[in-house]
PDB file of C-alpha atoms in Angstrom:
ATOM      1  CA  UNK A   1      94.373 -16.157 116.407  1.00 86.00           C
ATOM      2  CA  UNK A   2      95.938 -16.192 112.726  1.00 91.00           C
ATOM      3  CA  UNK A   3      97.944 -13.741 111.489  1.00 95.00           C
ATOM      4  CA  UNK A   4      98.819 -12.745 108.072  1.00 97.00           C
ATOM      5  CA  UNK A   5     101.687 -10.649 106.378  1.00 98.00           C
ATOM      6  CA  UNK A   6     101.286 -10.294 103.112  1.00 98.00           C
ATOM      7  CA  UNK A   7     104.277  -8.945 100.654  1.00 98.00           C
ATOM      8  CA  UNK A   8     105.581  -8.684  97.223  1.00 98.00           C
ATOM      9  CA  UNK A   9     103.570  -5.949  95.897  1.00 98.00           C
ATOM     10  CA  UNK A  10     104.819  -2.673  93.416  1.00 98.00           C
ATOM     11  CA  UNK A  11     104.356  -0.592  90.759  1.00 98.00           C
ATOM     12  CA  UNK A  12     104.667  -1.809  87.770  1.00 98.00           C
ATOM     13  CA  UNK A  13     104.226  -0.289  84.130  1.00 98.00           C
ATOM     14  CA  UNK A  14     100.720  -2.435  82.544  1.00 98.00           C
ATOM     15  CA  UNK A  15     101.290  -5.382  81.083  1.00 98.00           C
ATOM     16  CA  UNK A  16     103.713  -6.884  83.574  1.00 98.00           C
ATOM     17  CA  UNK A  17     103.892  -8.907  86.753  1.00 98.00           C
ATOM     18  CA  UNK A  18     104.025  -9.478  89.788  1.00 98.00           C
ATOM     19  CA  UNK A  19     104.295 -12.188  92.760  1.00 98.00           C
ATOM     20  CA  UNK A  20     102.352 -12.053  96.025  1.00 98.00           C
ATOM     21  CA  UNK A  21     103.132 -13.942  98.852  1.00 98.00           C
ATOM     22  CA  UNK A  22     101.424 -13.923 102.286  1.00 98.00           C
ATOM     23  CA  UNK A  23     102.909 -15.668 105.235  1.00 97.00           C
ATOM     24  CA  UNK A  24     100.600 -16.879 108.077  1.00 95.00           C
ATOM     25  CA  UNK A  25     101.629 -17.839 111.661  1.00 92.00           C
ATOM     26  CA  UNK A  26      99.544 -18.463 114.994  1.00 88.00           C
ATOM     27  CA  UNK A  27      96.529 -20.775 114.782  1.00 83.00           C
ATOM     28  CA  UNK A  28      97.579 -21.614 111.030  1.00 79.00           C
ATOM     29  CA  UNK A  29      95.647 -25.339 111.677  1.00 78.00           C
ATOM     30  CA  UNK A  30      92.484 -23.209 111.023  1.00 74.00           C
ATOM     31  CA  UNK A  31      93.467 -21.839 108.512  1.00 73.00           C
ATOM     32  CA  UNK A  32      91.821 -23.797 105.595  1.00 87.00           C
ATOM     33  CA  UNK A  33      90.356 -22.171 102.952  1.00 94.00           C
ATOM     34  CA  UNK A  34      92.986 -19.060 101.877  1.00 95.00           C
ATOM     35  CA  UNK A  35      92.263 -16.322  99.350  1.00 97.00           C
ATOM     36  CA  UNK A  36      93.226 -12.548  97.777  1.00 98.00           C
ATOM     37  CA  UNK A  37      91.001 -10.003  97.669  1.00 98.00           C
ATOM     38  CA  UNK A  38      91.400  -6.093  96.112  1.00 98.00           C
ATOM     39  CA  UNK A  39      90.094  -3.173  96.873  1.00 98.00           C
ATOM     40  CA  UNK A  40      90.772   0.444  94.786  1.00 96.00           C
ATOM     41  CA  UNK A  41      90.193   3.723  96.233  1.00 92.00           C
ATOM     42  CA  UNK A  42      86.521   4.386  96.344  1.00 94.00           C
ATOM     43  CA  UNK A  43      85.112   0.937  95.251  1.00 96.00           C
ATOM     44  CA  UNK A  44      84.085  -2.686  97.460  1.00 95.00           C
ATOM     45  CA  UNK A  45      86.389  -5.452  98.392  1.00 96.00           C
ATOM     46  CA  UNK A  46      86.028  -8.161  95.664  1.00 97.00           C
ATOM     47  CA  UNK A  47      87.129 -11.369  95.513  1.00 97.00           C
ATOM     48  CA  UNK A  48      90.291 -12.274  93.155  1.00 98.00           C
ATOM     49  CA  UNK A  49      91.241 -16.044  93.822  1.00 98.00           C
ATOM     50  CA  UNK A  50      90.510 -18.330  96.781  1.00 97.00           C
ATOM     51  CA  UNK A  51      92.081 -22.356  97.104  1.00 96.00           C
ATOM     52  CA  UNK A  52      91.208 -25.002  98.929  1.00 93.00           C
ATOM     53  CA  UNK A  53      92.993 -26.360 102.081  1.00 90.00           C
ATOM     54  CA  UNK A  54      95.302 -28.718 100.191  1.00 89.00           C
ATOM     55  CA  UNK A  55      95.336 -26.681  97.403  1.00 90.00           C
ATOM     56  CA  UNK A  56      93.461 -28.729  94.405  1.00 92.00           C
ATOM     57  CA  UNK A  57      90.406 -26.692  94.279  1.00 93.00           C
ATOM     58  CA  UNK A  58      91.274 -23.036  92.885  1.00 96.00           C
ATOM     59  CA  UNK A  59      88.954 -20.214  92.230  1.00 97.00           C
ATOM     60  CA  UNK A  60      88.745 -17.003  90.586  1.00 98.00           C
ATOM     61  CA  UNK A  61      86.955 -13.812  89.516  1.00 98.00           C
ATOM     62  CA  UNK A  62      86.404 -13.743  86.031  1.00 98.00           C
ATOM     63  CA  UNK A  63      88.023 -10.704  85.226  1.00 97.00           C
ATOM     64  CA  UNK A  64      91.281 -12.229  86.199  1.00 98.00           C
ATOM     65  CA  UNK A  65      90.838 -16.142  84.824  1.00 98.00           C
ATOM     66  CA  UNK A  66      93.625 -16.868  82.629  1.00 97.00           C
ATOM     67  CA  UNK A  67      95.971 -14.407  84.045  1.00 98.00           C
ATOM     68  CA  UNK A  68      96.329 -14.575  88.078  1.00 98.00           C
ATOM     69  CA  UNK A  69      97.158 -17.960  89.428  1.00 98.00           C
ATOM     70  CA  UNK A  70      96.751 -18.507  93.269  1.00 98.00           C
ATOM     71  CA  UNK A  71      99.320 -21.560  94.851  1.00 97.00           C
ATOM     72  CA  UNK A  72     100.246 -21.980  98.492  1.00 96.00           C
ATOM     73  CA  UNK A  73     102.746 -24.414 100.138  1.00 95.00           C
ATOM     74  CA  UNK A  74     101.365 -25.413 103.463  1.00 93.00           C
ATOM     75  CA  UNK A  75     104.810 -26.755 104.764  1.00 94.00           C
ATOM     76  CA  UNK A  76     105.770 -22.740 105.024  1.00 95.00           C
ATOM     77  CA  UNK A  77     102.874 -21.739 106.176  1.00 94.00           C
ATOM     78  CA  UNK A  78     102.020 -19.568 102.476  1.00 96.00           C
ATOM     79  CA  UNK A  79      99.870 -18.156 100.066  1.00 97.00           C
ATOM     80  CA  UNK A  80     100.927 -16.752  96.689  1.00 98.00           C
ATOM     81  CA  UNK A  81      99.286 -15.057  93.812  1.00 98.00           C
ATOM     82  CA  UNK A  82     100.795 -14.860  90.449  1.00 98.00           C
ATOM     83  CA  UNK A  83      99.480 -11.397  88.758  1.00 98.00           C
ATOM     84  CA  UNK A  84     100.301 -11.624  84.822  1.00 98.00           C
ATOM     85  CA  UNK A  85      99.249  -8.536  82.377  1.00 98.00           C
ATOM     86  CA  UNK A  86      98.400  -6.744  84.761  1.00 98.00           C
ATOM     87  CA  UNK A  87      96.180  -3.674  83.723  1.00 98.00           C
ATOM     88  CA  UNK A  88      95.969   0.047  85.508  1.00 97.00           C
ATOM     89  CA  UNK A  89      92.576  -0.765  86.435  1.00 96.00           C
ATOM     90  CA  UNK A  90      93.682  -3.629  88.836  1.00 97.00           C
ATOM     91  CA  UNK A  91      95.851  -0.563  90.842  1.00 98.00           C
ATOM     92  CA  UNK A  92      94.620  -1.530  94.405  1.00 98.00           C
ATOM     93  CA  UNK A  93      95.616  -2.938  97.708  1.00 98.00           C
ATOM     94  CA  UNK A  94      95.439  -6.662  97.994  1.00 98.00           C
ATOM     95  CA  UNK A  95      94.861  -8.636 100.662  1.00 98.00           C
ATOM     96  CA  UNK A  96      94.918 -11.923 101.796  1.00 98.00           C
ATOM     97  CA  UNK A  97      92.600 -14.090 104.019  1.00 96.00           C
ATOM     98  CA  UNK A  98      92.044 -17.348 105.689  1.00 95.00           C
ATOM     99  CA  UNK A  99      88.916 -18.917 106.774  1.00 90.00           C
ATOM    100  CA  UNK A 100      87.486 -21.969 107.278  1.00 82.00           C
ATOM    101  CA  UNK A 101      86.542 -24.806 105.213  1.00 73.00           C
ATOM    102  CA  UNK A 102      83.353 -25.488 103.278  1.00 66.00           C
ATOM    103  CA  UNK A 103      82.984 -21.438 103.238  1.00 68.00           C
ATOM    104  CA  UNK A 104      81.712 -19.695  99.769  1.00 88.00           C
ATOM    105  CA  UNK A 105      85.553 -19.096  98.389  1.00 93.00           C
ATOM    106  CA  UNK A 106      85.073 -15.670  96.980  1.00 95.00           C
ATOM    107  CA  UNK A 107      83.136 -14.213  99.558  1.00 93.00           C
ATOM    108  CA  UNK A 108      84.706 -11.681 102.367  1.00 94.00           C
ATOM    109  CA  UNK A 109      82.167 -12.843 104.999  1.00 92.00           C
ATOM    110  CA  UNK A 110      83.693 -15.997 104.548  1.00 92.00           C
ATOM    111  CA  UNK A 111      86.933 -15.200 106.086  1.00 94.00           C
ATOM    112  CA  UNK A 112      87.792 -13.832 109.582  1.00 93.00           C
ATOM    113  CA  UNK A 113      91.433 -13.392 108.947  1.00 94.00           C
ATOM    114  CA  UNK A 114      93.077 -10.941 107.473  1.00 97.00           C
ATOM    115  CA  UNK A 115      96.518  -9.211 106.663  1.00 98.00           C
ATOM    116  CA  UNK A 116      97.391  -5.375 106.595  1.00 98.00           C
ATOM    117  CA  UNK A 117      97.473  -5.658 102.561  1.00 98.00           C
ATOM    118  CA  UNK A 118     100.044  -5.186 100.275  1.00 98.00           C
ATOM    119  CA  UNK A 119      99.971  -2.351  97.424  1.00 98.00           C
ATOM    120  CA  UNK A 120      99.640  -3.247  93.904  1.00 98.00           C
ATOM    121  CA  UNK A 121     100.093  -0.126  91.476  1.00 98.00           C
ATOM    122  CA  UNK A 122      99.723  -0.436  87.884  1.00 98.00           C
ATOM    123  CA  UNK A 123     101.012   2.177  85.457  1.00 97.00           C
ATOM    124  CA  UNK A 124      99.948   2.819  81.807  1.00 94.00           C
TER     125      UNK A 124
END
């Protein structure tokens, strides 16, 4: 079993930023492919950025290219996600996930792990 915490999130006013991190422990060698995913109040769970085991391959939703950056440092064990310019519409609870390798990167079904979520609230 994996599991993850995932922390860092806030309110913030639009515009600014904010830095996810999500901690996993347990059965972290099967833990390859790691992502974030969103979900608001009343819509689906989408995908926002996946990487690859060792990090080189990144991926993202287009609606956040350019301004979310996903990292993690396998030494500890994490995941972040760098959210930049954040707008109100991206108000949602974000979580993060862990699957295993050679999976489609932004797709739920792809990942059997997952943390509590962490609560990202945007103001305008």
């Amino acid at each position: 079993q994996v599991q993850l915490v995932e922390s860092g999130g806030g309110s913030v006013q639009a515009g600014g930023s904010l830095r996810l991190s999500c901690v996993a422990s347990g059965a972290t060698h099967i833990t390859k492919i790691m992502g974030w995913f969103r979900q608001a109040p009343g819509k689906e769970r989408e995908g926002v950025a996946a990487t690859s085991p060792g990090g080189s391959i990144t991926r993202y939703a287009d609606s956040v290219k350019g301004r979310f950056a996903i990292s993690r440092d396998n030494a500890k064990n994490t995941l972040y996600l760098q959210l930049n310019s954040l707008t109100p519409e991206e108000t949602a609870m974000y979580y993060c996930a862990a699957g295993a390798a050679g999976s489609s990167y932004l797709a739920a079904q792809s990942y059997p792990y997952w943390g509590q979520g962490t609560q990202v609230t945007v103001s305008s």
